[in-house]
PDB file of C-alpha atoms in Angstrom:
ATOM      1  CA  MET O 696     117.017  76.966 121.897  1.00 29.00           C
ATOM      2  CA  SER O 697     115.355  80.337 121.936  1.00 29.00           C
ATOM      3  CA  TRP O 698     114.382  81.919 125.243  1.00 32.00           C
ATOM      4  CA  LYS O 699     112.286  84.764 126.518  1.00 28.00           C
ATOM      5  CA  LEU O 700     111.422  86.746 129.584  1.00 26.00           C
ATOM      6  CA  ARG O 701     107.731  86.357 130.384  1.00 26.00           C
ATOM      7  CA  ALA O 702     105.156  88.079 132.497  1.00 25.00           C
ATOM      8  CA  LEU O 703     103.177  85.308 134.198  1.00 24.00           C
ATOM      9  CA  ALA O 704      99.394  85.660 133.809  1.00 25.00           C
ATOM     10  CA  LEU O 705      97.680  82.468 134.952  1.00 23.00           C
ATOM     11  CA  LEU O 706      94.214  81.230 135.831  1.00 26.00           C
ATOM     12  CA  LEU O 707      94.569  78.590 138.516  1.00 26.00           C
ATOM     13  CA  ALA O 708      92.135  75.664 138.374  1.00 28.00           C
ATOM     14  CA  GLY O 709      93.613  73.625 141.209  1.00 28.00           C
ATOM     15  CA  PRO O 710      95.843  73.977 144.266  1.00 29.00           C
ATOM     16  CA  MET O 711      99.103  73.250 142.441  1.00 32.00           C
ATOM     17  CA  PHE O 712     101.211  75.526 140.219  1.00 32.00           C
ATOM     18  CA  LEU O 713     103.771  74.035 137.847  1.00 35.00           C
ATOM     19  CA  PRO O 714     106.366  76.151 135.983  1.00 37.00           C
ATOM     20  CA  ALA O 715     105.935  76.345 132.222  1.00 37.00           C
ATOM     21  CA  ALA O 716     107.668  73.685 130.176  1.00 33.00           C
ATOM     22  CA  ASP O 717     109.404  76.292 127.988  1.00 40.00           C
ATOM     23  CA  ALA O 718     111.487  77.526 130.910  1.00 44.00           C
ATOM     24  CA  ALA O 719     113.133  80.880 130.358  1.00 52.00           C
ATOM     25  CA  LEU O 720     115.928  82.747 132.086  1.00 73.00           C
ATOM     26  CA  TRP O 721     114.000  85.259 134.171  1.00 79.00           C
ATOM     27  CA  LEU O 722     115.199  88.689 135.248  1.00 81.00           C
ATOM     28  CA  LYS O 723     113.622  91.130 137.696  1.00 82.00           C
ATOM     29  CA  LEU O 724     114.906  94.683 137.942  1.00 79.00           C
ATOM     30  CA  ARG O 725     113.869  97.428 140.309  1.00 74.00           C
ATOM     31  CA  THR O 726     115.146 100.405 142.221  1.00 69.00           C
ATOM     32  CA  SER O 727     114.252 100.483 145.870  1.00 59.00           C
ATOM     33  CA  HIS O 728     112.522 103.572 147.175  1.00 50.00           C
ATOM     34  CA  LEU O 729     109.669 102.895 149.542  1.00 44.00           C
ATOM     35  CA  HIS O 730     107.331 105.832 149.978  1.00 44.00           C
ATOM     36  CA  THR O 731     104.781 107.357 152.259  1.00 49.00           C
ATOM     37  CA  ALA O 732     102.152 109.767 150.952  1.00 51.00           C
ATOM     38  CA  THR O 733     102.271 113.279 152.404  1.00 57.00           C
ATOM     39  CA  GLN O 734      99.769 116.080 151.857  1.00 61.00           C
ATOM     40  CA  VAL O 735     101.551 119.200 150.542  1.00 61.00           C
ATOM     41  CA  GLY O 736      98.977 121.937 150.034  1.00 69.00           C
ATOM     42  CA  THR O 737      96.410 120.521 147.634  1.00 68.00           C
ATOM     43  CA  GLN O 738      98.796 117.856 146.295  1.00 61.00           C
ATOM     44  CA  LEU O 739      99.479 114.382 147.614  1.00 55.00           C
ATOM     45  CA  LYS O 740     103.241 113.908 147.295  1.00 55.00           C
ATOM     46  CA  LEU O 741     105.327 110.798 147.801  1.00 48.00           C
ATOM     47  CA  ARG O 742     108.074 110.972 150.370  1.00 48.00           C
ATOM     48  CA  PRO O 743     110.802 108.387 150.978  1.00 41.00           C
ATOM     49  CA  HIS O 744     110.183 105.992 153.815  1.00 35.00           C
ATOM     50  CA  ILE O 745     113.679 104.618 154.428  1.00 34.00           C
ATOM     51  CA  GLY O 746     117.205 106.022 154.662  1.00 37.00           C
ATOM     52  CA  THR O 747     119.259 107.044 151.654  1.00 43.00           C
ATOM     53  CA  ILE O 748     121.656 104.131 151.683  1.00 44.00           C
ATOM     54  CA  ASN O 749     118.725 101.722 151.552  1.00 44.00           C
ATOM     55  CA  SER O 750     116.620 103.626 149.054  1.00 49.00           C
ATOM     56  CA  ALA O 751     119.369 104.372 146.550  1.00 68.00           C
ATOM     57  CA  TYR O 752     120.005 100.903 145.210  1.00 79.00           C
ATOM     58  CA  THR O 753     119.064  98.639 142.330  1.00 86.00           C
ATOM     59  CA  PHE O 754     117.878  95.096 142.947  1.00 88.00           C
ATOM     60  CA  ALA O 755     118.299  92.464 140.246  1.00 91.00           C
ATOM     61  CA  GLY O 756     116.870  88.966 140.599  1.00 91.00           C
ATOM     62  CA  VAL O 757     118.081  86.360 138.099  1.00 91.00           C
ATOM     63  CA  ALA O 758     116.848  82.762 137.775  1.00 89.00           C
ATOM     64  CA  LEU O 759     115.765  80.129 135.282  1.00 86.00           C
ATOM     65  CA  GLU O 760     112.061  79.333 135.333  1.00 79.00           C
ATOM     66  CA  GLY O 761     111.638  75.686 136.254  1.00 80.00           C
ATOM     67  CA  GLY O 762     115.329  74.843 136.231  1.00 87.00           C
ATOM     68  CA  ILE O 763     118.875  75.636 137.312  1.00 92.00           C
ATOM     69  CA  ALA O 764     120.653  78.577 135.653  1.00 92.00           C
ATOM     70  CA  THR O 765     124.080  77.157 134.871  1.00 94.00           C
ATOM     71  CA  ALA O 766     127.087  79.348 135.655  1.00 97.00           C
ATOM     72  CA  PRO O 767     128.490  81.555 134.454  1.00 96.00           C
ATOM     73  CA  VAL O 768     125.462  83.841 134.217  1.00 95.00           C
ATOM     74  CA  THR O 769     126.255  87.441 133.234  1.00 96.00           C
ATOM     75  CA  PHE O 770     124.225  90.448 134.332  1.00 95.00           C
ATOM     76  CA  THR O 771     124.885  93.890 132.855  1.00 95.00           C
ATOM     77  CA  THR O 772     123.411  97.323 133.398  1.00 94.00           C
ATOM     78  CA  GLN O 773     124.300 100.955 132.799  1.00 91.00           C
ATOM     79  CA  VAL O 774     124.106 103.313 135.757  1.00 88.00           C
ATOM     80  CA  PRO O 775     122.010 106.443 135.016  1.00 86.00           C
ATOM     81  CA  ASP O 776     123.610 109.880 134.853  1.00 85.00           C
ATOM     82  CA  GLY O 777     124.037 111.356 138.321  1.00 81.00           C
ATOM     83  CA  PHE O 778     124.481 107.893 139.878  1.00 83.00           C
ATOM     84  CA  SER O 779     127.879 106.486 140.823  1.00 83.00           C
ATOM     85  CA  VAL O 780     128.422 102.952 142.103  1.00 87.00           C
ATOM     86  CA  HIS O 781     129.171 102.835 145.819  1.00 83.00           C
ATOM     87  CA  ALA O 782     129.105  99.098 146.613  1.00 88.00           C
ATOM     88  CA  PHE O 783     127.804  95.689 145.555  1.00 93.00           C
ATOM     89  CA  VAL O 784     126.018  93.150 147.747  1.00 92.00           C
ATOM     90  CA  ALA O 785     126.036  89.863 145.835  1.00 95.00           C
ATOM     91  CA  ASP O 786     127.273  86.674 147.501  1.00 94.00           C
ATOM     92  CA  ASN O 787     127.190  84.528 144.354  1.00 97.00           C
ATOM     93  CA  TRP O 788     128.562  87.145 141.954  1.00 98.00           C
ATOM     94  CA  GLN O 789     131.777  88.866 141.034  1.00 98.00           C
ATOM     95  CA  CYS O 790     130.768  92.428 140.209  1.00 97.00           C
ATOM     96  CA  SER O 791     132.767  95.308 138.788  1.00 97.00           C
ATOM     97  CA  HIS O 792     132.087  98.634 137.135  1.00 96.00           C
ATOM     98  CA  LEU O 793     133.878 100.828 134.614  1.00 95.00           C
ATOM     99  CA  GLY O 794     132.382 104.271 134.737  1.00 89.00           C
ATOM    100  CA  GLN O 795     128.633 103.830 134.256  1.00 91.00           C
ATOM    101  CA  GLU O 796     128.896 100.227 133.024  1.00 95.00           C
ATOM    102  CA  VAL O 797     128.266  97.416 135.539  1.00 97.00           C
ATOM    103  CA  THR O 798     129.037  93.730 134.950  1.00 97.00           C
ATOM    104  CA  CYS O 799     128.308  90.875 137.347  1.00 97.00           C
ATOM    105  CA  VAL O 800     129.243  87.230 136.644  1.00 98.00           C
ATOM    106  CA  SER O 801     127.912  84.372 138.788  1.00 97.00           C
ATOM    107  CA  ILE O 802     130.503  82.107 140.381  1.00 97.00           C
ATOM    108  CA  ALA O 803     128.081  79.183 140.882  1.00 97.00           C
ATOM    109  CA  ASP O 804     124.813  77.892 139.441  1.00 97.00           C
ATOM    110  CA  ILE O 805     121.586  79.659 140.394  1.00 95.00           C
ATOM    111  CA  PRO O 806     118.966  77.264 141.837  1.00 95.00           C
ATOM    112  CA  VAL O 807     115.360  77.032 140.700  1.00 92.00           C
ATOM    113  CA  PRO O 808     113.263  80.056 141.775  1.00 90.00           C
ATOM    114  CA  THR O 809     110.295  79.847 144.110  1.00 91.00           C
ATOM    115  CA  TYR O 810     106.948  81.546 143.423  1.00 88.00           C
ATOM    116  CA  ASP O 811     104.998  84.074 145.461  1.00 86.00           C
ATOM    117  CA  ALA O 812     101.241  84.140 146.122  1.00 87.00           C
ATOM    118  CA  GLN O 813     100.659  85.739 142.700  1.00 81.00           C
ATOM    119  CA  PHE O 814     102.835  83.035 141.056  1.00 82.00           C
ATOM    120  CA  HIS O 815     105.609  85.492 140.232  1.00 79.00           C
ATOM    121  CA  PRO O 816     109.080  83.930 140.244  1.00 82.00           C
ATOM    122  CA  VAL O 817     111.201  84.831 143.273  1.00 89.00           C
ATOM    123  CA  ALA O 818     114.930  84.593 142.685  1.00 91.00           C
ATOM    124  CA  PRO O 819     116.904  82.542 145.233  1.00 94.00           C
ATOM    125  CA  PRO O 820     119.653  84.298 147.224  1.00 95.00           C
ATOM    126  CA  GLN O 821     122.243  83.056 144.700  1.00 96.00           C
ATOM    127  CA  GLY O 822     120.458  85.062 141.983  1.00 95.00           C
ATOM    128  CA  GLU O 823     120.211  88.346 143.887  1.00 95.00           C
ATOM    129  CA  ILE O 824     122.331  91.433 143.208  1.00 94.00           C
ATOM    130  CA  ARG O 825     122.115  94.805 144.935  1.00 91.00           C
ATOM    131  CA  ILE O 826     123.971  97.810 143.549  1.00 90.00           C
ATOM    132  CA  TYR O 827     124.266 100.741 145.954  1.00 84.00           C
ATOM    133  CA  TYR O 828     124.806 104.276 144.679  1.00 80.00           C
ATOM    134  CA  ASP O 829     126.038 107.686 145.643  1.00 73.00           C
ATOM    135  CA  ILE O 830     123.595 110.198 144.181  1.00 71.00           C
ATOM    136  CA  SER O 831     124.596 113.579 142.737  1.00 73.00           C
ATOM    137  CA  SER O 832     123.051 116.604 144.414  1.00 66.00           C
ATOM    138  CA  THR O 833     122.572 118.094 140.928  1.00 73.00           C
ATOM    139  CA  LEU O 834     119.708 115.691 140.165  1.00 74.00           C
ATOM    140  CA  ILE O 835     116.379 117.498 139.999  1.00 74.00           C
ATOM    141  CA  PRO O 836     113.759 116.261 142.488  1.00 70.00           C
ATOM    142  CA  ASP O 837     110.701 114.628 140.860  1.00 72.00           C
ATOM    143  CA  SER O 838     112.572 114.103 137.575  1.00 78.00           C
ATOM    144  CA  THR O 839     112.558 110.620 136.039  1.00 83.00           C
ATOM    145  CA  PHE O 840     115.356 108.299 134.995  1.00 84.00           C
ATOM    146  CA  SER O 841     115.524 104.959 133.206  1.00 87.00           C
ATOM    147  CA  LEU O 842     117.416 101.869 134.263  1.00 88.00           C
ATOM    148  CA  GLN O 843     118.039  98.951 131.930  1.00 90.00           C
ATOM    149  CA  GLY O 844     119.477  95.524 132.705  1.00 92.00           C
ATOM    150  CA  ALA O 845     120.032  92.198 130.966  1.00 93.00           C
ATOM    151  CA  ALA O 846     121.077  88.662 131.881  1.00 92.00           C
ATOM    152  CA  GLY O 847     122.192  85.605 129.932  1.00 91.00           C
ATOM    153  CA  ASN O 848     124.323  82.474 129.949  1.00 90.00           C
ATOM    154  CA  ALA O 849     125.580  80.002 127.343  1.00 91.00           C
ATOM    155  CA  ALA O 850     122.221  78.223 127.052  1.00 89.00           C
ATOM    156  CA  HIS O 851     120.215  81.454 127.069  1.00 87.00           C
ATOM    157  CA  PRO O 852     122.415  84.205 125.579  1.00 89.00           C
ATOM    158  CA  HIS O 853     121.590  87.898 125.618  1.00 89.00           C
ATOM    159  CA  ASP O 854     122.192  89.817 122.382  1.00 87.00           C
ATOM    160  CA  SER O 855     123.827  93.056 123.517  1.00 87.00           C
ATOM    161  CA  ALA O 856     123.322  94.555 120.059  1.00 89.00           C
ATOM    162  CA  GLY O 857     119.610  93.749 120.019  1.00 87.00           C
ATOM    163  CA  ALA O 858     116.619  95.619 121.325  1.00 85.00           C
ATOM    164  CA  CYS O 859     115.752  95.718 125.022  1.00 86.00           C
ATOM    165  CA  ASN O 860     112.647  93.565 125.118  1.00 78.00           C
ATOM    166  CA  ILE O 861     111.270  90.364 126.589  1.00 70.00           C
ATOM    167  CA  GLY O 862     112.614  88.170 123.818  1.00 69.00           C
ATOM    168  CA  ASN O 863     116.151  89.466 124.260  1.00 76.00           C
ATOM    169  CA  GLY O 864     116.395  88.978 128.010  1.00 77.00           C
ATOM    170  CA  CYS O 865     116.357  92.699 128.756  1.00 84.00           C
ATOM    171  CA  VAL O 866     114.123  94.716 131.055  1.00 87.00           C
ATOM    172  CA  GLN O 867     113.840  98.455 131.620  1.00 89.00           C
ATOM    173  CA  GLU O 868     112.437 100.423 134.524  1.00 87.00           C
ATOM    174  CA  THR O 869     111.492 104.078 134.821  1.00 85.00           C
ATOM    175  CA  SER O 870     111.805 105.564 138.279  1.00 81.00           C
ATOM    176  CA  GLN O 871     111.774 108.945 139.976  1.00 76.00           C
ATOM    177  CA  VAL O 872     114.289 111.125 141.788  1.00 74.00           C
ATOM    178  CA  LEU O 873     113.049 111.793 145.296  1.00 68.00           C
ATOM    179  CA  GLU O 874     113.575 115.084 147.059  1.00 64.00           C
ATOM    180  CA  SER O 875     115.987 114.942 149.972  1.00 63.00           C
ATOM    181  CA  TRP O 876     115.016 115.657 153.537  1.00 65.00           C
ATOM    182  CA  LEU O 877     116.226 114.887 157.033  1.00 68.00           C
ATOM    183  CA  LYS O 878     114.351 112.901 159.642  1.00 69.00           C
ATOM    184  CA  PRO O 879     115.674 113.703 163.116  1.00 77.00           C
ATOM    185  CA  SER O 880     114.883 111.532 166.108  1.00 79.00           C
ATOM    186  CA  LEU O 881     115.703 112.108 169.745  1.00 81.00           C
ATOM    187  CA  GLY O 882     115.391 109.992 172.856  1.00 81.00           C
ATOM    188  CA  PHE O 883     116.707 109.392 176.368  1.00 78.00           C
ATOM    189  CA  SER O 884     117.878 105.933 177.365  1.00 76.00           C
ATOM    190  CA  GLY O 885     118.175 104.286 180.737  1.00 74.00           C
ATOM    191  CA  SER O 886     115.938 105.035 183.706  1.00 75.00           C
ATOM    192  CA  PRO O 887     112.812 107.078 182.876  1.00 74.00           C
ATOM    193  CA  ILE O 888     113.372 109.115 186.069  1.00 79.00           C
ATOM    194  CA  PHE O 889     115.793 112.044 186.309  1.00 79.00           C
ATOM    195  CA  LEU O 890     117.713 111.877 189.584  1.00 83.00           C
ATOM    196  CA  PRO O 891     119.759 114.801 191.001  1.00 87.00           C
ATOM    197  CA  SER O 892     123.501 114.578 190.231  1.00 87.00           C
ATOM    198  CA  SER O 893     122.954 111.672 187.826  1.00 85.00           C
ATOM    199  CA  GLU O 894     123.710 111.304 184.120  1.00 85.00           C
ATOM    200  CA  ARG O 895     121.292 110.266 181.379  1.00 83.00           C
ATOM    201  CA  PRO O 896     122.404 109.472 177.817  1.00 85.00           C
ATOM    202  CA  LEU O 897     120.470 111.294 175.085  1.00 84.00           C
ATOM    203  CA  THR O 898     120.664 110.012 171.515  1.00 84.00           C
ATOM    204  CA  PHE O 899     120.093 112.189 168.458  1.00 83.00           C
ATOM    205  CA  LEU O 900     119.937 110.696 164.949  1.00 78.00           C
ATOM    206  CA  ALA O 901     119.935 112.753 161.755  1.00 72.00           C
ATOM    207  CA  ASP O 902     118.622 110.267 159.196  1.00 64.00           C
ATOM    208  CA  ILE O 903     119.218 111.269 155.562  1.00 61.00           C
ATOM    209  CA  ARG O 904     116.278 110.382 153.336  1.00 58.00           C
ATOM    210  CA  GLY O 905     115.657 110.640 149.614  1.00 55.00           C
ATOM    211  CA  TYR O 906     117.824 110.330 146.516  1.00 52.00           C
ATOM    212  CA  ASN O 907     119.698 113.622 146.623  1.00 48.00           C
ATOM    213  CA  VAL O 908     122.768 113.762 148.819  1.00 48.00           C
ATOM    214  CA  ASN O 909     122.673 115.840 152.007  1.00 51.00           C
ATOM    215  CA  ASN O 910     126.348 115.416 152.834  1.00 57.00           C
ATOM    216  CA  GLY O 911     126.839 119.079 153.681  1.00 65.00           C
ATOM    217  CA  PRO O 912     126.862 121.102 156.923  1.00 74.00           C
ATOM    218  CA  ALA O 913     123.909 120.564 159.246  1.00 78.00           C
ATOM    219  CA  ALA O 914     122.761 122.027 162.532  1.00 84.00           C
ATOM    220  CA  PHE O 915     120.390 120.850 165.230  1.00 86.00           C
ATOM    221  CA  ARG O 916     119.008 122.826 168.164  1.00 89.00           C
ATOM    222  CA  PHE O 917     116.977 121.504 171.069  1.00 87.00           C
ATOM    223  CA  HIS O 918     115.998 122.538 174.591  1.00 90.00           C
ATOM    224  CA  LEU O 919     116.938 120.434 177.598  1.00 88.00           C
ATOM    225  CA  PRO O 920     114.469 119.878 180.427  1.00 87.00           C
ATOM    226  CA  GLN O 921     114.566 122.397 183.280  1.00 90.00           C
ATOM    227  CA  TYR O 922     117.540 121.903 185.657  1.00 90.00           C
ATOM    228  CA  VAL O 923     119.182 119.497 183.181  1.00 88.00           C
ATOM    229  CA  SER O 924     122.566 120.623 181.803  1.00 89.00           C
ATOM    230  CA  PHE O 925     124.821 119.388 179.006  1.00 90.00           C
ATOM    231  CA  ASP O 926     127.984 117.549 180.043  1.00 90.00           C
ATOM    232  CA  HIS O 927     129.747 115.989 177.053  1.00 88.00           C
ATOM    233  CA  ILE O 928     129.321 114.006 173.821  1.00 86.00           C
ATOM    234  CA  VAL O 929     129.747 110.295 174.466  1.00 82.00           C
ATOM    235  CA  PHE O 930     130.310 109.377 170.808  1.00 78.00           C
ATOM    236  CA  SER O 931     129.609 110.739 167.375  1.00 73.00           C
ATOM    237  CA  THR O 932     129.486 109.160 163.923  1.00 66.00           C
ATOM    238  CA  PRO O 933     131.850 109.968 162.360  1.00 58.00           C
ATOM    239  CA  VAL O 934     134.037 110.330 165.462  1.00 55.00           C
ATOM    240  CA  ALA O 935     134.860 113.978 164.770  1.00 55.00           C
ATOM    241  CA  GLY O 936     131.410 114.755 163.388  1.00 75.00           C
ATOM    242  CA  TRP O 937     129.177 116.670 165.792  1.00 84.00           C
ATOM    243  CA  THR O 938     130.057 119.420 168.257  1.00 88.00           C
ATOM    244  CA  CYS O 939     127.553 120.830 170.737  1.00 91.00           C
ATOM    245  CA  ALA O 940     127.538 124.113 172.655  1.00 94.00           C
ATOM    246  CA  PRO O 941     125.158 124.778 175.584  1.00 94.00           C
ATOM    247  CA  VAL O 942     123.434 128.168 175.793  1.00 95.00           C
ATOM    248  CA  ALA O 943     121.774 129.332 179.028  1.00 94.00           C
ATOM    249  CA  ILE O 944     118.298 130.719 178.298  1.00 94.00           C
ATOM    250  CA  GLY O 945     117.110 131.514 181.855  1.00 91.00           C
ATOM    251  CA  SER O 946     114.815 129.808 184.359  1.00 92.00           C
ATOM    252  CA  ALA O 947     117.374 127.007 184.767  1.00 92.00           C
ATOM    253  CA  ARG O 948     116.878 126.034 181.124  1.00 94.00           C
ATOM    254  CA  THR O 949     119.608 125.165 178.607  1.00 93.00           C
ATOM    255  CA  ARG O 950     119.477 125.203 174.824  1.00 95.00           C
ATOM    256  CA  LEU O 951     121.912 122.913 173.039  1.00 92.00           C
ATOM    257  CA  ASP O 952     123.232 124.042 169.641  1.00 93.00           C
ATOM    258  CA  CYS O 953     124.882 121.198 167.692  1.00 89.00           C
ATOM    259  CA  THR O 954     126.586 121.375 164.310  1.00 87.00           C
ATOM    260  CA  THR O 955     128.414 119.038 161.947  1.00 81.00           C
ATOM    261  CA  PRO O 956     130.447 119.852 158.811  1.00 78.00           C
ATOM    262  CA  ALA O 957     128.913 116.920 156.922  1.00 71.00           C
ATOM    263  CA  LEU O 958     126.320 114.193 157.304  1.00 67.00           C
ATOM    264  CA  HIS O 959     127.173 110.618 156.419  1.00 59.00           C
ATOM    265  CA  ASN O 960     124.926 107.780 155.283  1.00 53.00           C
ATOM    266  CA  PRO O 961     122.880 106.211 156.632  1.00 48.00           C
ATOM    267  CA  ALA O 962     122.560 108.069 159.940  1.00 46.00           C
ATOM    268  CA  THR O 963     124.768 110.220 162.177  1.00 43.00           C
TER     269      THR O 963
END
């Protein structure tokens, strides 16, 4: 039986949607990088909206339209240059990689997909694969890269020597390298009132955002409220990460200079 990957384009005449009779093994492929638009001069640029470890991953959704995808189902992809596999999140798959080549094999059948409001298939949890990456700092911001993936099983085989197209169970995505930046956040916890001779925890997060890696030295400087002094670091991630030095700046004010030799995903 031949099979194909299809884009669903339907006109709905009634309240019910039924999957097509010529069910096909369906594959969705995407990289995750949510954005917010930021005005930079006269240009509207896209900036990442979530931390690096969540934005630098590939999501693959595999299912059989209108039926059960019988195991073993095999998913393959080739990691782009500048990307190295960091981890897999795939409960129903055994995944491995050799250099840039990734192979995942399902250990159980994949149930029938559901459909969203636009009648696009939604892979069940058993058909989901996430591949997390470490990203090379040599990648050029705003440059593009391509990602290609394929899936097949005994009933619906993928021809690895064939073209990457709908009929061969292969999809390709073009995405963009996002420029790195840091999003610091700062806040006191506990009572909103400062009491004499009391302690108040202050939490600082340096959230790494974008595709490039910012795992180098970083520094943060902030001014404490008047008559508030620095005592000690309660904890740091990693444990030996940050060190802070108070600097008296007059008028009972203290500046706190903090440094770390390296940042670590997703936040320190």
